mmCIF file of C-alpha atoms in Angstrom:
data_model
loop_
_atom_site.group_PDB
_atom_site.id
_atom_site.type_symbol
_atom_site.label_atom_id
_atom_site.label_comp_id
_atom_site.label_asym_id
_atom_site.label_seq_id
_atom_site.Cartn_x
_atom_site.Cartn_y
_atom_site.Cartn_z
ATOM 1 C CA UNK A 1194 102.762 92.716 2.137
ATOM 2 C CA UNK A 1195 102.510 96.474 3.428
ATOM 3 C CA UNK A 1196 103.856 99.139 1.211
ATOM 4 C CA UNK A 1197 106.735 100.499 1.504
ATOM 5 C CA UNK A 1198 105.485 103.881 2.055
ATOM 6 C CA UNK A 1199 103.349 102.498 4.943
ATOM 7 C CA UNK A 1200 106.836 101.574 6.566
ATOM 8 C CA UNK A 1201 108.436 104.977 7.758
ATOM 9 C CA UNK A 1202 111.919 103.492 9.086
ATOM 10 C CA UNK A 1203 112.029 101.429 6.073
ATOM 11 C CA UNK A 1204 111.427 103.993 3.977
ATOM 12 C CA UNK A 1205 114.425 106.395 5.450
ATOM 13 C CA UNK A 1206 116.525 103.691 5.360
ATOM 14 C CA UNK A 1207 115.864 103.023 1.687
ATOM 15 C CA UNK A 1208 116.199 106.852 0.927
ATOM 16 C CA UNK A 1209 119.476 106.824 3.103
ATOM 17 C CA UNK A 1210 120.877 104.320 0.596
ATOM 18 C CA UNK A 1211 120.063 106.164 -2.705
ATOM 19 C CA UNK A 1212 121.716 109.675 -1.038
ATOM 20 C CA UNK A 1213 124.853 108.348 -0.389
ATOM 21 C CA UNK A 1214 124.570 106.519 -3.989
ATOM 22 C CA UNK A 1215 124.020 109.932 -5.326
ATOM 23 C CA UNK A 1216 126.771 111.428 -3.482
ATOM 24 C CA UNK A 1217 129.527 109.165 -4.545
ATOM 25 C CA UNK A 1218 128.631 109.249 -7.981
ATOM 26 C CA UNK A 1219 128.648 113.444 -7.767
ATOM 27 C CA UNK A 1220 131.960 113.209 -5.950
ATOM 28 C CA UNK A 1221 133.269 111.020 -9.132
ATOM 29 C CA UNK A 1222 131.935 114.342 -11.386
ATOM 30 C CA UNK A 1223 133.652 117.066 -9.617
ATOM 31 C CA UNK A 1224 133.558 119.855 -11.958
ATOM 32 C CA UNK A 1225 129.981 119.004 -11.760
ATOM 33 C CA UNK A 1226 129.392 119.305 -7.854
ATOM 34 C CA UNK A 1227 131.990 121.975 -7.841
ATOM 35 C CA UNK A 1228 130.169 124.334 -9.353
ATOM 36 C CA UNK A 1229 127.215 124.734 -7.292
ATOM 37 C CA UNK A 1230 129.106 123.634 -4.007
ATOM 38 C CA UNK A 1231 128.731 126.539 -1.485
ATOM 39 C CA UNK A 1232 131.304 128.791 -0.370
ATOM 40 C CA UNK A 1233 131.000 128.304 3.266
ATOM 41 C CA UNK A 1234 131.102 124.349 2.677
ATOM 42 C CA UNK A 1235 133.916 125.087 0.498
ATOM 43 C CA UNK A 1236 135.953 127.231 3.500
ATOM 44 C CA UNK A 1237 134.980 124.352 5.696
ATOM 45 C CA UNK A 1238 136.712 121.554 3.783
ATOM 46 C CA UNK A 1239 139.883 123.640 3.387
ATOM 47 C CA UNK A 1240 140.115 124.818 7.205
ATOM 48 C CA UNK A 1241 139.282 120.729 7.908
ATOM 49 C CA UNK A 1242 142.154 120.080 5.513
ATOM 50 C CA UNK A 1243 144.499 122.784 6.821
ATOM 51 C CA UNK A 1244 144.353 121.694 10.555
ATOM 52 C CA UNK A 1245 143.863 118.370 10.581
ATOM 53 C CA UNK A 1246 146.386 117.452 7.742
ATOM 54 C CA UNK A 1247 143.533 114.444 6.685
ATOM 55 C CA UNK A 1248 145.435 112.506 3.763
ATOM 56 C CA UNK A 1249 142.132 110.931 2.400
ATOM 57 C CA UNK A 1250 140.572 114.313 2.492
ATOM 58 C CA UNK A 1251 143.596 115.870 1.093
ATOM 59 C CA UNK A 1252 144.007 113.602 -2.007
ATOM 60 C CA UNK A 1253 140.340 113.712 -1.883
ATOM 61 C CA UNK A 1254 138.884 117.293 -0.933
ATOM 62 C CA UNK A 1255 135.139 116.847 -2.226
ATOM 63 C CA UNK A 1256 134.692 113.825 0.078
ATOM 64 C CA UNK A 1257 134.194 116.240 3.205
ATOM 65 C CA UNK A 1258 131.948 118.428 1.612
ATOM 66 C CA UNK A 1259 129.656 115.482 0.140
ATOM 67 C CA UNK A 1260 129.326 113.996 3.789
ATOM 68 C CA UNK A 1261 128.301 118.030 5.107
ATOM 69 C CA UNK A 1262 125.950 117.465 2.524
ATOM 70 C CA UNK A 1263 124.335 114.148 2.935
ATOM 71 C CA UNK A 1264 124.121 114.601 6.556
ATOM 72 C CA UNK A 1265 122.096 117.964 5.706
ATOM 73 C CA UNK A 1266 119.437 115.643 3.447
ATOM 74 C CA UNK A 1267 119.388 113.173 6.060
ATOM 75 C CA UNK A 1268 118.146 115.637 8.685
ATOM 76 C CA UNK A 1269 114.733 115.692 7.650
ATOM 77 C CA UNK A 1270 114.649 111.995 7.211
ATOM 78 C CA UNK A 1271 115.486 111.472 10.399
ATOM 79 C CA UNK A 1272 113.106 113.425 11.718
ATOM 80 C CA UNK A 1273 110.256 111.545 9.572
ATOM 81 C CA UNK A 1274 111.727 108.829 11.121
ATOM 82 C CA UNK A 1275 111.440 109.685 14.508
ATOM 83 C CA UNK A 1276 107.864 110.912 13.970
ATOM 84 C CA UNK A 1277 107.201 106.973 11.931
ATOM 85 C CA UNK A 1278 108.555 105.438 15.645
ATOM 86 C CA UNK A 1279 106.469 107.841 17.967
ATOM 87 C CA UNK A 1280 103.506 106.527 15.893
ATOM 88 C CA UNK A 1281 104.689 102.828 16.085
ATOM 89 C CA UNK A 1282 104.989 103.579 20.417
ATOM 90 C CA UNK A 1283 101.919 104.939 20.278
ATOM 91 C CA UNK A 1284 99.905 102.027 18.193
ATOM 92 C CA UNK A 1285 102.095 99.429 20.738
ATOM 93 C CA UNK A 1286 100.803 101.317 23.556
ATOM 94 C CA UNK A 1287 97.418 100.957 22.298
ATOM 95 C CA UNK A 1288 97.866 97.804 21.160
ATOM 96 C CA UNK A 1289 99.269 97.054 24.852
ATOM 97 C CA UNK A 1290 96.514 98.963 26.626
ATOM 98 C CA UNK A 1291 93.940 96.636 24.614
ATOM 99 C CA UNK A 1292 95.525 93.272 25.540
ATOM 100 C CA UNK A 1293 96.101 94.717 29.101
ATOM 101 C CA UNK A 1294 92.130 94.655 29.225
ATOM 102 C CA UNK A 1295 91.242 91.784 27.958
ATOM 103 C CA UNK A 1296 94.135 90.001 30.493
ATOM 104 C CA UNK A 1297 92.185 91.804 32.839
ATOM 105 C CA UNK A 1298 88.284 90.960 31.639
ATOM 106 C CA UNK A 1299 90.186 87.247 31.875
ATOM 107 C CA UNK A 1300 91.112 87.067 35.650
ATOM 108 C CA UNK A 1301 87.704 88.770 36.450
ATOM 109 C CA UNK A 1302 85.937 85.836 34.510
ATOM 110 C CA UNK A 1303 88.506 83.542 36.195
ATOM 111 C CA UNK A 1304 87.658 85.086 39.412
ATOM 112 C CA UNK A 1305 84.174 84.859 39.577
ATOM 113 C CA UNK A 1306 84.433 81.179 38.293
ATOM 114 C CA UNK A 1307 86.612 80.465 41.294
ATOM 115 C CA UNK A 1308 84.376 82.519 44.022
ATOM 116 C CA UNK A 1309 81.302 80.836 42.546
ATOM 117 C CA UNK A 1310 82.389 77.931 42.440
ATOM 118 C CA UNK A 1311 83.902 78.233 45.544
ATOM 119 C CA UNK A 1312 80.573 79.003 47.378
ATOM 120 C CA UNK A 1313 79.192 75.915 45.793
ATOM 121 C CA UNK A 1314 81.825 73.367 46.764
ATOM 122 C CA UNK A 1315 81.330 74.723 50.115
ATOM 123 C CA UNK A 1316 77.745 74.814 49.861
ATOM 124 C CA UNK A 1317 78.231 70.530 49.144
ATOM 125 C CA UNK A 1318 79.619 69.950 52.136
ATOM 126 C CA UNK A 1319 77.726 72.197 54.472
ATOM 127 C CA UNK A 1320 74.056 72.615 54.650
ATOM 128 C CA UNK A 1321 73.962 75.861 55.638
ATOM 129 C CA UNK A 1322 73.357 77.634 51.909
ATOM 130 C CA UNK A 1323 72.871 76.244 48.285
ATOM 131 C CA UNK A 1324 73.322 78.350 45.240
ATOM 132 C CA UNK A 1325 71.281 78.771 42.538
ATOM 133 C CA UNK A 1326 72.043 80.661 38.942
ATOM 134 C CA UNK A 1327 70.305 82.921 37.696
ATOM 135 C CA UNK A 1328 69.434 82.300 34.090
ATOM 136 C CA UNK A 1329 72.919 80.322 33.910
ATOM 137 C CA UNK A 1330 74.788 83.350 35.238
ATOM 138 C CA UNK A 1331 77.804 82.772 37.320
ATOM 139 C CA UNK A 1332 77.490 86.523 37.915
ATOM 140 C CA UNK A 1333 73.714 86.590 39.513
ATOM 141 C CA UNK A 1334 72.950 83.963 41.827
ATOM 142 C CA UNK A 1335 70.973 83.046 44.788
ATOM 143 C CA UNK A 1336 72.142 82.040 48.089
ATOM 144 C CA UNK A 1337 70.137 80.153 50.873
ATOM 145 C CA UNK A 1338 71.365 81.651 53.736
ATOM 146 C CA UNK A 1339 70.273 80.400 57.295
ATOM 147 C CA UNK A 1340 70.339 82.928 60.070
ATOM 148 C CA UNK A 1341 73.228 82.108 62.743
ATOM 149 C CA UNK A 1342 72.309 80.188 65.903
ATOM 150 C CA UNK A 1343 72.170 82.022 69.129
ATOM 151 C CA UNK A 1344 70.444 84.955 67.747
ATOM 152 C CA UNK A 1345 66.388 85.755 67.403
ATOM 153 C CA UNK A 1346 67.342 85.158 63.662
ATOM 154 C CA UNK A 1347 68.148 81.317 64.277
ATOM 155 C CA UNK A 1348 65.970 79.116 62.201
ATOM 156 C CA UNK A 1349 65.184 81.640 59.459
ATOM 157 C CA UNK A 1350 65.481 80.840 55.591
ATOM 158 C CA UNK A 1351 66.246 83.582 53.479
ATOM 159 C CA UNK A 1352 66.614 83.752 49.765
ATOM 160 C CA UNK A 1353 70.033 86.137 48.916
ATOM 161 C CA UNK A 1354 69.908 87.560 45.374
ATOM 162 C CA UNK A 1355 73.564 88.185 44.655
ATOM 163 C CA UNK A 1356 75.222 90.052 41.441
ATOM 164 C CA UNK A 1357 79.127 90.123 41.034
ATOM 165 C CA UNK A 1358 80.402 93.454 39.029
ATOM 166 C CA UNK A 1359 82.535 92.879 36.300
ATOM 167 C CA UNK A 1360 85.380 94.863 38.275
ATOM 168 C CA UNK A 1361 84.953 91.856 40.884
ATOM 169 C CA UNK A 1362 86.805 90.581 43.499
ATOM 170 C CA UNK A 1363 88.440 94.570 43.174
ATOM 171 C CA UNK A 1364 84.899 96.024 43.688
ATOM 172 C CA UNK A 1365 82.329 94.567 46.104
ATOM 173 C CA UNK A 1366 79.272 92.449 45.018
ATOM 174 C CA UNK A 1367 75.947 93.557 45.107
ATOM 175 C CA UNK A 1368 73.414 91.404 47.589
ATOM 176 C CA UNK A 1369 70.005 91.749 48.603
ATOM 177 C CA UNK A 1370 67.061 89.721 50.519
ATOM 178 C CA UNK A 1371 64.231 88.373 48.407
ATOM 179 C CA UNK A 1372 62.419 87.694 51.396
ATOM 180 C CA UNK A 1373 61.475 89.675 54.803
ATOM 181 C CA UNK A 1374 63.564 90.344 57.444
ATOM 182 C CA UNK A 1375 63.396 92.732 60.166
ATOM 183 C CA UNK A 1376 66.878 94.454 61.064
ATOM 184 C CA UNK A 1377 68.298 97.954 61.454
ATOM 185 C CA UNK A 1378 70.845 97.379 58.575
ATOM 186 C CA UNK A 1379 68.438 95.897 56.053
ATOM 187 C CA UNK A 1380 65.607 97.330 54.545
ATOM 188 C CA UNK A 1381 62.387 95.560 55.214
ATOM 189 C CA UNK A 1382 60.779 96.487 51.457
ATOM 190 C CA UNK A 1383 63.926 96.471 48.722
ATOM 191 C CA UNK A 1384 66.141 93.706 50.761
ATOM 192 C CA UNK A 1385 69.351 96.154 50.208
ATOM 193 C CA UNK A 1386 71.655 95.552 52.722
ATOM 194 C CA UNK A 1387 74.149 98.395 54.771
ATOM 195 C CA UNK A 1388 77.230 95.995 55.902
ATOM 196 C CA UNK A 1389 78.312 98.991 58.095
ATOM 197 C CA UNK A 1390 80.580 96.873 60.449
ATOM 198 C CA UNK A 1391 82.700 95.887 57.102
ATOM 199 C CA UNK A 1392 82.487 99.505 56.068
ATOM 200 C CA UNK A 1393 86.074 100.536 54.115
ATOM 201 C CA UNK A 1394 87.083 97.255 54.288
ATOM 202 C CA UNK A 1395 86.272 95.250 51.277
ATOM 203 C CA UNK A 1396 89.538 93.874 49.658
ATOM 204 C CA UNK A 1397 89.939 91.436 46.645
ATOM 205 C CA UNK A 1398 90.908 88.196 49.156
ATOM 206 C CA UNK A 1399 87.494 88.170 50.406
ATOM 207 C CA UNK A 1400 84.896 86.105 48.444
ATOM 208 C CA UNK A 1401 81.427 84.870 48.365
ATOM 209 C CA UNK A 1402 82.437 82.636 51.455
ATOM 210 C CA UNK A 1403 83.285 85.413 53.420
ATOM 211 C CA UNK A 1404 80.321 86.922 52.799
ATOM 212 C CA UNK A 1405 77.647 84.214 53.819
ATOM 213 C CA UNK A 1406 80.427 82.589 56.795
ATOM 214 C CA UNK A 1407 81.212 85.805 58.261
ATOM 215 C CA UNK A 1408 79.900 88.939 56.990
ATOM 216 C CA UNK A 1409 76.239 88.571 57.084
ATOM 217 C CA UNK A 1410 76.148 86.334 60.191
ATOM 218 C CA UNK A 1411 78.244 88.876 62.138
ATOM 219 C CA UNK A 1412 75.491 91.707 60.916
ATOM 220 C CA UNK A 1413 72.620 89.638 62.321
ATOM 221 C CA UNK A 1414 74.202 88.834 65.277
ATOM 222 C CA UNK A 1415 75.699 92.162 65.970
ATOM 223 C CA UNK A 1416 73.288 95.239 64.291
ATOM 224 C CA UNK A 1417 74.178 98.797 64.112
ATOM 225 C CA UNK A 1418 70.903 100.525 65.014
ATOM 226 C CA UNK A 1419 73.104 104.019 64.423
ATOM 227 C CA UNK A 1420 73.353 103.815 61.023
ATOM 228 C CA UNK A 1421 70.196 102.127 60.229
ATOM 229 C CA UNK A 1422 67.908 101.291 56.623
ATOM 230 C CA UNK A 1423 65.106 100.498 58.992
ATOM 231 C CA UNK A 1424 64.482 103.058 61.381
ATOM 232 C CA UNK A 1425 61.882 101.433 63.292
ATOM 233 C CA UNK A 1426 63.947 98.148 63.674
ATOM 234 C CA UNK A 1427 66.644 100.417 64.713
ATOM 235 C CA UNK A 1428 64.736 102.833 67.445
ATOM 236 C CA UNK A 1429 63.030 99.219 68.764
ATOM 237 C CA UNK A 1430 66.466 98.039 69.131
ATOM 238 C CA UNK A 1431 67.400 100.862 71.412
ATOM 239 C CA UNK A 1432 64.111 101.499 73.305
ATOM 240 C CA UNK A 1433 62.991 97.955 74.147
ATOM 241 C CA UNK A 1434 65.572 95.050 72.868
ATOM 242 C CA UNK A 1435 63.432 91.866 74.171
ATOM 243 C CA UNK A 1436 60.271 93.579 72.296
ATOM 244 C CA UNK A 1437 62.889 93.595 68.946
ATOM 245 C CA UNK A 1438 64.003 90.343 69.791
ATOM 246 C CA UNK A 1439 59.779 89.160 69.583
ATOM 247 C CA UNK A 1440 59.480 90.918 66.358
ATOM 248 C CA UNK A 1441 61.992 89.824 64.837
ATOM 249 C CA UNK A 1442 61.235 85.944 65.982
ATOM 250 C CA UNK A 1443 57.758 86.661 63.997
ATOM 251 C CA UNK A 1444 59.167 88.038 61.215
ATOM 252 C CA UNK A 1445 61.127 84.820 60.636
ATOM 253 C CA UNK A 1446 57.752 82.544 61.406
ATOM 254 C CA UNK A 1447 56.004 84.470 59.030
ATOM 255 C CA UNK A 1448 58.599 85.507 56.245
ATOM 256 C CA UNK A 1449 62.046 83.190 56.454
ATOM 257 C CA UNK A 1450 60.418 79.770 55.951
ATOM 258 C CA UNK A 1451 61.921 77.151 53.975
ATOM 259 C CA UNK A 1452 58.469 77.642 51.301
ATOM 260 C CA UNK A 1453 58.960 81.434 51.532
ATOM 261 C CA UNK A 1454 62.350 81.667 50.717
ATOM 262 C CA UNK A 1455 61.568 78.977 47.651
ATOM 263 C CA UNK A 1456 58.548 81.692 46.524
ATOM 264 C CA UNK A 1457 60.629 85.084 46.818
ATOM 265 C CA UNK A 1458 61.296 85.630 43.146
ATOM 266 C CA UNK A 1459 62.474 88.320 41.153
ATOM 267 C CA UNK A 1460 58.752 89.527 40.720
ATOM 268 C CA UNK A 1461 57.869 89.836 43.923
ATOM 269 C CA UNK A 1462 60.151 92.498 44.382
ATOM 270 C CA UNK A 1463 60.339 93.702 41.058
ATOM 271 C CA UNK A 1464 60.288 97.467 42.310
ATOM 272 C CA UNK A 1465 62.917 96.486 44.963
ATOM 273 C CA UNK A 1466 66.435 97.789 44.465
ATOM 274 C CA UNK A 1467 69.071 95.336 44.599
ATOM 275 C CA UNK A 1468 71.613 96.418 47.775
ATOM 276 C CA UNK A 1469 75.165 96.996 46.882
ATOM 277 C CA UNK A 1470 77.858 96.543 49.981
ATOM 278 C CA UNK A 1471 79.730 99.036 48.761
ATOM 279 C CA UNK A 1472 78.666 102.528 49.343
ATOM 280 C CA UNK A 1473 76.954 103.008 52.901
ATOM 281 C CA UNK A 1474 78.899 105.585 54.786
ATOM 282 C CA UNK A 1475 78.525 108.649 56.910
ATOM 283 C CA UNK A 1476 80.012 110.897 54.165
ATOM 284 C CA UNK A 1477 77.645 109.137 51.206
ATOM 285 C CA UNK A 1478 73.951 108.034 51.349
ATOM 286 C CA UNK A 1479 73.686 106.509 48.016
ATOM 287 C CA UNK A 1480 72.453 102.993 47.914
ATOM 288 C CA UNK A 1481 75.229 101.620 47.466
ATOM 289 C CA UNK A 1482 78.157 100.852 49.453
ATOM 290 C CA UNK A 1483 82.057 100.073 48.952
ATOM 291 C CA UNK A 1484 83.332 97.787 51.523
#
């Protein structure tokens, strides 16, 4: 059990109790308390007396005087007592502030159970992507991701290293290509990706599944050569689209196989940076970009 002394309100309260002891047994010795009772105290108990007429107070004067007095000792307990409960707030806030994180740290680990495990459910009954931990991970994965039909990227495997931040769903994953692809929006060396069309819009409802359903198929059917990470894809998008479209078609012949997507590995791009979708705009260059 704490100490007493570690207790402030307890403590006031017990030294509450003894001062009023005290006082009642110097009321009962009145010659005593008389003597050093000041004057002003002393004109206050008679005007008290005089104009309110206060039978207890009159068959009793010191009583009025001892309560001026034991409210003037409890003043500074009091205020110890307020300063013991700002401390108390203050540890409760703390203490609030703590479990307030790890509530948090808990729906972000319940999240990215449910948008991983999402993506793999789906994954079961749609041959489009499988997922593969990384190291057991269910925050760094890799995706299969086909490229949609209808577009020069139809037919193409590609192997999508994806890492979900701990602030995740509130703060975008980060996603790049393990294998080649050629595109305005995604760099043909590191794999990073510039989601431009979702710039400003990432929100916590979206998930992995919007990602690899709609996101990513929308970028390969629809590039941005204006804001490229692959200038070259980007000015051959602009200058001569059907010679785009034929490089492209060889890029995925030679580099989005079924066996190339199983050989892209971590090592193979070990220099690469790993794209974030969170931080491409026209006001900030950095590699990553919020969505």
């Amino acid at each position: 059990m704490a100490s007493i002394f570690s207790r402030p309100l307890d403590l006031v309260y017990f030294i509450y109790f003894i001062t009023h002891i005290l006082a009642a047994v110097l009321i009962d010795t009145y010659p005593v308390y008389k003597s050093f009772a000041p004057n002003a105290l002393t004109s206050l108990n008679q005007w008290y007396i005089e104009n309110f007429n206060d039978p207890f107070f009159v068959k009793n004067p010191t009583w009025f005087v001892s309560c001026l007095y034991i409210e003037a000792l409890s003043i500074p307990l009091f205020i110890y007592a307020a300063i013991g409960l700002l401390k108390a707030v203050s540890r409760a806030r703390h203490t609030f502030l703590v479990q307030s994180k790890r509530i948090l740290r808990l729906i972000s680990f319940t999240t990215h159970l449910k948008s991983l495990y999402g993506l793999i459910y789906a994954s079961s009954l749609m041959s489009d992507y499988e997922v593969t931990l990384v190291n057991d991970n269910m925050q760094e994965f890799y995706v299969r991701f086909h490229g949609p039909e209808d577009t020069p990227f139809s037919g193409g495997v590609w192997k999508v290293h994806v890492e979900l931040p701990d602030q995740y769903p509130f703060k975008s994953p980060s996603i790049g290509f393990m294998n080649k692809i050629f595109h305005p929006n995604i760099d043909e060396l590191s794999g990073s990706v510039c989601l431009d069309v979702i710039n400003q819009t990432w929100s916590p409802m979206f998930d992995m599944i919007n990602i690899f359903e709609v996101f990513l198929p929308q970028l390969l059917r629809y590039p941005n050569p204006t804001d490229p990470l692959n200038g070259e894809a980007a000015a051959l998008l602009m200058r001569e689209p059907h010679t785009y479209e034929v490089k492209v078609k060889e890029y995925v012949s030679r580099f989005a196989t079924k066996e190339a997507a199983d050989a892209a590995t971590d090592e193979s791009s070990s220099s690469d940076e790993v794209s974030s979708v969170d931080t491409y705009s026209d006001e900030d260059e950095s590699p990553d970009m919020d969505i």
